[in-house]
Amino acid sequence: MGDWCVVPGPASRDLAVKISERLDADLFDIGYKLFPDGESKVTLLSEVRNQPVILVQSAYPPVDRHLFQALLLSHKLSEEGAEVHAVIPYLPYARQDREFLNGEIVSMRVIARLFRSVGMRRFTTVDIHSVEGLSNLSIPSYSASAVPLLAEYIQNNFKLADPIAASPDFGGSARVEAFSRILGIDHLSLEKSRDKVTGEVQVKPLDSSVSGRDAIIVDDIISTGGSIQKACIQLKKSGAKRVISACTHPVLVGDALEKMRKAGVDEVIGTNTIPQSVSKVDISSAIAEHFKTLG
Ligand code: R5P
């Protein structure tokens, strides 16, 4: 393939620039305007030549606006004859990948239809909530992992005392195992339950001691901060000295950061799939490397 062009969506210009530099690819010009009623107007200012384009637009909050901007751009690019490779590093609606309660809508299926309808030919994201969710998309899709980059950042920036990595739930066991393997440290998974109606999270006490140890909680998303808050409380009760929270997608809704800090979290580290004050880890290499494998 090769000879890529990168199209920066309004939500992800910095990340798109980094990816284009790593791929030595041209960067498209985009115009963007937000109307007073909340509608987006996105304009393609560069000419589409017969090239594959990488459209980079993370759909963090406001999720519907950012998602729709990606759809608008993809539609225009494919109308102009481009082969659209969509990179949506934070993909919303991915947690509802099945009908947990009667009447719920499997939003991943709706996403799949939308992506196809606007001409997306290939899809790339980062640490999708569950890889099974990708099977809903009938285009080639890939979820890059931020885990090696998070592990490298922790290793280079913290002096840790007898560290142990922790997942706030069993669903994240493979992730925390991969993280701990890179650092050559122990790991554990806490037992979390979430009320399917209220969303309220409970985390069970640990059955082992982490006395005097630094704990790194590894998760894919920090949204309200409730999961990390409850996990941190249990780790501290079991003797953890310092608690560091590392995640791929720092959504950080409302007072999430304050909530976690009050619970005793010493440091929160995220990636730039979402631009936040805690986004210390640059994910562009993992995305660019994937495109290099495509030729
Ligand atoms: C859920 O299983 C995810 O892996 C995250 O733990 C969850 O989305 C975090 O949400 P919150 O920060 O609202 O607890």
mmCIF file with all atom_site columns, N, CA, C and O in Angstrom, residues 37-58:
data_model
loop_
_atom_site.group_PDB
_atom_site.id
_atom_site.type_symbol
_atom_site.label_atom_id
_atom_site.label_alt_id
_atom_site.label_comp_id
_atom_site.label_asym_id
_atom_site.label_entity_id
_atom_site.label_seq_id
_atom_site.pdbx_PDB_ins_code
_atom_site.Cartn_x
_atom_site.Cartn_y
_atom_site.Cartn_z
_atom_site.occupancy
_atom_site.B_iso_or_equiv
_atom_site.pdbx_formal_charge
_atom_site.auth_seq_id
_atom_site.auth_comp_id
_atom_site.auth_asym_id
_atom_site.auth_atom_id
_atom_site.pdbx_PDB_model_num
ATOM 1  N N  . ASP A 1 37 ? -25.897 25.913 17.087 1.00 0.00 ? 37 ASP A N  1
ATOM 2  C CA . ASP A 1 37 ? -26.818 24.854 17.539 1.00 0.00 ? 37 ASP A CA 1
ATOM 3  C C  . ASP A 1 37 ? -26.102 23.526 17.807 1.00 0.00 ? 37 ASP A C  1
ATOM 4  O O  . ASP A 1 37 ? -26.728 22.529 18.122 1.00 0.00 ? 37 ASP A O  1
ATOM 5  N N  . GLY A 1 38 ? -24.784 23.505 17.639 1.00 0.00 ? 38 GLY A N  1
ATOM 6  C CA . GLY A 1 38 ? -24.030 22.278 17.950 1.00 0.00 ? 38 GLY A CA 1
ATOM 7  C C  . GLY A 1 38 ? -23.662 21.449 16.729 1.00 0.00 ? 38 GLY A C  1
ATOM 8  O O  . GLY A 1 38 ? -22.951 20.463 16.844 1.00 0.00 ? 38 GLY A O  1
ATOM 9  N N  . GLU A 1 39 ? -24.172 21.852 15.545 1.00 0.00 ? 39 GLU A N  1
ATOM 10 C CA . GLU A 1 39 ? -23.793 21.095 14.333 1.00 0.00 ? 39 GLU A CA 1
ATOM 11 C C  . GLU A 1 39 ? -22.343 21.393 13.956 1.00 0.00 ? 39 GLU A C  1
ATOM 12 O O  . GLU A 1 39 ? -21.868 22.513 14.135 1.00 0.00 ? 39 GLU A O  1
ATOM 13 N N  . SER A 1 40 ? -21.690 20.379 13.400 1.00 0.00 ? 40 SER A N  1
ATOM 14 C CA . SER A 1 40 ? -20.305 20.551 12.943 1.00 0.00 ? 40 SER A CA 1
ATOM 15 C C  . SER A 1 40 ? -20.274 20.753 11.436 1.00 0.00 ? 40 SER A C  1
ATOM 16 O O  . SER A 1 40 ? -21.034 20.101 10.710 1.00 0.00 ? 40 SER A O  1
ATOM 17 N N  . LYS A 1 41 ? -19.392 21.620 10.992 1.00 0.00 ? 41 LYS A N  1
ATOM 18 C CA . LYS A 1 41 ? -19.111 21.704 9.553  1.00 0.00 ? 41 LYS A CA 1
ATOM 19 C C  . LYS A 1 41 ? -17.629 21.411 9.377  1.00 0.00 ? 41 LYS A C  1
ATOM 20 O O  . LYS A 1 41 ? -16.780 22.123 9.909  1.00 0.00 ? 41 LYS A O  1
ATOM 21 N N  . VAL A 1 42 ? -17.325 20.333 8.683  1.00 0.00 ? 42 VAL A N  1
ATOM 22 C CA . VAL A 1 42 ? -15.919 19.972 8.452  1.00 0.00 ? 42 VAL A CA 1
ATOM 23 C C  . VAL A 1 42 ? -15.695 20.026 6.947  1.00 0.00 ? 42 VAL A C  1
ATOM 24 O O  . VAL A 1 42 ? -16.500 19.507 6.171  1.00 0.00 ? 42 VAL A O  1
ATOM 25 N N  . THR A 1 43 ? -14.615 20.659 6.538  1.00 0.00 ? 43 THR A N  1
ATOM 26 C CA . THR A 1 43 ? -14.368 20.849 5.105  1.00 0.00 ? 43 THR A CA 1
ATOM 27 C C  . THR A 1 43 ? -13.002 20.275 4.739  1.00 0.00 ? 43 THR A C  1
ATOM 28 O O  . THR A 1 43 ? -12.019 20.492 5.452  1.00 0.00 ? 43 THR A O  1
ATOM 29 N N  . LEU A 1 44 ? -12.990 19.585 3.617  1.00 0.00 ? 44 LEU A N  1
ATOM 30 C CA . LEU A 1 44 ? -11.735 19.035 3.101  1.00 0.00 ? 44 LEU A CA 1
ATOM 31 C C  . LEU A 1 44 ? -11.079 20.109 2.245  1.00 0.00 ? 44 LEU A C  1
ATOM 32 O O  . LEU A 1 44 ? -11.650 20.531 1.245  1.00 0.00 ? 44 LEU A O  1
ATOM 33 N N  . LEU A 1 45 ? -9.890  20.562 2.637  1.00 0.00 ? 45 LEU A N  1
ATOM 34 C CA . LEU A 1 45 ? -9.255  21.668 1.913  1.00 0.00 ? 45 LEU A CA 1
ATOM 35 C C  . LEU A 1 45 ? -8.130  21.194 0.993  1.00 0.00 ? 45 LEU A C  1
ATOM 36 O O  . LEU A 1 45 ? -7.587  21.991 0.238  1.00 0.00 ? 45 LEU A O  1
ATOM 37 N N  . SER A 1 46 ? -7.765  19.916 1.091  1.00 0.00 ? 46 SER A N  1
ATOM 38 C CA . SER A 1 46 ? -6.727  19.385 0.204  1.00 0.00 ? 46 SER A CA 1
ATOM 39 C C  . SER A 1 46 ? -7.380  18.508 -0.852 1.00 0.00 ? 46 SER A C  1
ATOM 40 O O  . SER A 1 46 ? -8.456  17.951 -0.629 1.00 0.00 ? 46 SER A O  1
ATOM 41 N N  . GLU A 1 47 ? -6.674  18.379 -1.942 1.00 0.00 ? 47 GLU A N  1
ATOM 42 C CA . GLU A 1 47 ? -7.225  17.581 -3.042 1.00 0.00 ? 47 GLU A CA 1
ATOM 43 C C  . GLU A 1 47 ? -6.923  16.101 -2.832 1.00 0.00 ? 47 GLU A C  1
ATOM 44 O O  . GLU A 1 47 ? -5.790  15.731 -2.491 1.00 0.00 ? 47 GLU A O  1
ATOM 45 N N  . VAL A 1 48 ? -7.949  15.277 -3.009 1.00 0.00 ? 48 VAL A N  1
ATOM 46 C CA . VAL A 1 48 ? -7.746  13.837 -2.868 1.00 0.00 ? 48 VAL A CA 1
ATOM 47 C C  . VAL A 1 48 ? -7.204  13.297 -4.181 1.00 0.00 ? 48 VAL A C  1
ATOM 48 O O  . VAL A 1 48 ? -7.822  13.456 -5.226 1.00 0.00 ? 48 VAL A O  1
ATOM 49 N N  . ARG A 1 49 ? -5.998  12.699 -4.083 1.00 0.00 ? 49 ARG A N  1
ATOM 50 C CA . ARG A 1 49 ? -5.484  12.019 -5.286 1.00 0.00 ? 49 ARG A CA 1
ATOM 51 C C  . ARG A 1 49 ? -5.645  10.533 -5.031 1.00 0.00 ? 49 ARG A C  1
ATOM 52 O O  . ARG A 1 49 ? -5.933  10.135 -3.936 1.00 0.00 ? 49 ARG A O  1
ATOM 53 N N  . ASN A 1 50 ? -5.440  9.753  -5.997 1.00 0.00 ? 50 ASN A N  1
ATOM 54 C CA . ASN A 1 50 ? -5.722  8.325  -5.867 1.00 0.00 ? 50 ASN A CA 1
ATOM 55 C C  . ASN A 1 50 ? -4.855  7.647  -4.816 1.00 0.00 ? 50 ASN A C  1
ATOM 56 O O  . ASN A 1 50 ? -4.005  6.844  -5.132 1.00 0.00 ? 50 ASN A O  1
ATOM 57 N N  . GLN A 1 51 ? -5.043  8.014  -3.543 1.00 0.00 ? 51 GLN A N  1
ATOM 58 C CA . GLN A 1 51 ? -4.158  7.541  -2.466 1.00 0.00 ? 51 GLN A CA 1
ATOM 59 C C  . GLN A 1 51 ? -4.982  6.952  -1.335 1.00 0.00 ? 51 GLN A C  1
ATOM 60 O O  . GLN A 1 51 ? -6.090  7.410  -1.090 1.00 0.00 ? 51 GLN A O  1
ATOM 61 N N  . PRO A 1 52 ? -4.398  6.011  -0.598 1.00 0.00 ? 52 PRO A N  1
ATOM 62 C CA . PRO A 1 52 ? -5.075  5.601  0.635  1.00 0.00 ? 52 PRO A CA 1
ATOM 63 C C  . PRO A 1 52 ? -4.912  6.698  1.690  1.00 0.00 ? 52 PRO A C  1
ATOM 64 O O  . PRO A 1 52 ? -3.826  7.279  1.820  1.00 0.00 ? 52 PRO A O  1
ATOM 65 N N  . VAL A 1 53 ? -5.980  7.013  2.404  1.00 0.00 ? 53 VAL A N  1
ATOM 66 C CA . VAL A 1 53 ? -5.890  8.055  3.434  1.00 0.00 ? 53 VAL A CA 1
ATOM 67 C C  . VAL A 1 53 ? -6.138  7.463  4.812  1.00 0.00 ? 53 VAL A C  1
ATOM 68 O O  . VAL A 1 53 ? -6.936  6.539  4.975  1.00 0.00 ? 53 VAL A O  1
ATOM 69 N N  . ILE A 1 54 ? -5.413  7.998  5.774  1.00 0.00 ? 54 ILE A N  1
ATOM 70 C CA . ILE A 1 54 ? -5.600  7.587  7.165  1.00 0.00 ? 54 ILE A CA 1
ATOM 71 C C  . ILE A 1 54 ? -6.324  8.739  7.857  1.00 0.00 ? 54 ILE A C  1
ATOM 72 O O  . ILE A 1 54 ? -5.760  9.829  8.024  1.00 0.00 ? 54 ILE A O  1
ATOM 73 N N  . LEU A 1 55 ? -7.564  8.500  8.208  1.00 0.00 ? 55 LEU A N  1
ATOM 74 C CA . LEU A 1 55 ? -8.368  9.520  8.879  1.00 0.00 ? 55 LEU A CA 1
ATOM 75 C C  . LEU A 1 55 ? -8.238  9.319  10.387 1.00 0.00 ? 55 LEU A C  1
ATOM 76 O O  . LEU A 1 55 ? -8.582  8.254  10.904 1.00 0.00 ? 55 LEU A O  1
ATOM 77 N N  . VAL A 1 56 ? -7.694  10.314 11.092 1.00 0.00 ? 56 VAL A N  1
ATOM 78 C CA . VAL A 1 56 ? -7.458  10.169 12.535 1.00 0.00 ? 56 VAL A CA 1
ATOM 79 C C  . VAL A 1 56 ? -8.423  11.058 13.307 1.00 0.00 ? 56 VAL A C  1
ATOM 80 O O  . VAL A 1 56 ? -8.375  12.287 13.201 1.00 0.00 ? 56 VAL A O  1
ATOM 81 N N  . GLN A 1 57 ? -9.310  10.450 14.033 1.00 0.00 ? 57 GLN A N  1
ATOM 82 C CA . GLN A 1 57 ? -10.278 11.229 14.819 1.00 0.00 ? 57 GLN A CA 1
ATOM 83 C C  . GLN A 1 57 ? -10.723 10.376 16.007 1.00 0.00 ? 57 GLN A C  1
ATOM 84 O O  . GLN A 1 57 ? -11.485 9.425  15.873 1.00 0.00 ? 57 GLN A O  1
ATOM 85 N N  . SER A 1 58 ? -10.231 10.732 17.187 1.00 0.00 ? 58 SER A N  1
ATOM 86 C CA . SER A 1 58 ? -10.644 9.999  18.379 1.00 0.00 ? 58 SER A CA 1
ATOM 87 C C  . SER A 1 58 ? -12.011 10.513 18.802 1.00 0.00 ? 58 SER A C  1
ATOM 88 O O  . SER A 1 58 ? -12.276 11.709 18.735 1.00 0.00 ? 58 SER A O  1
#
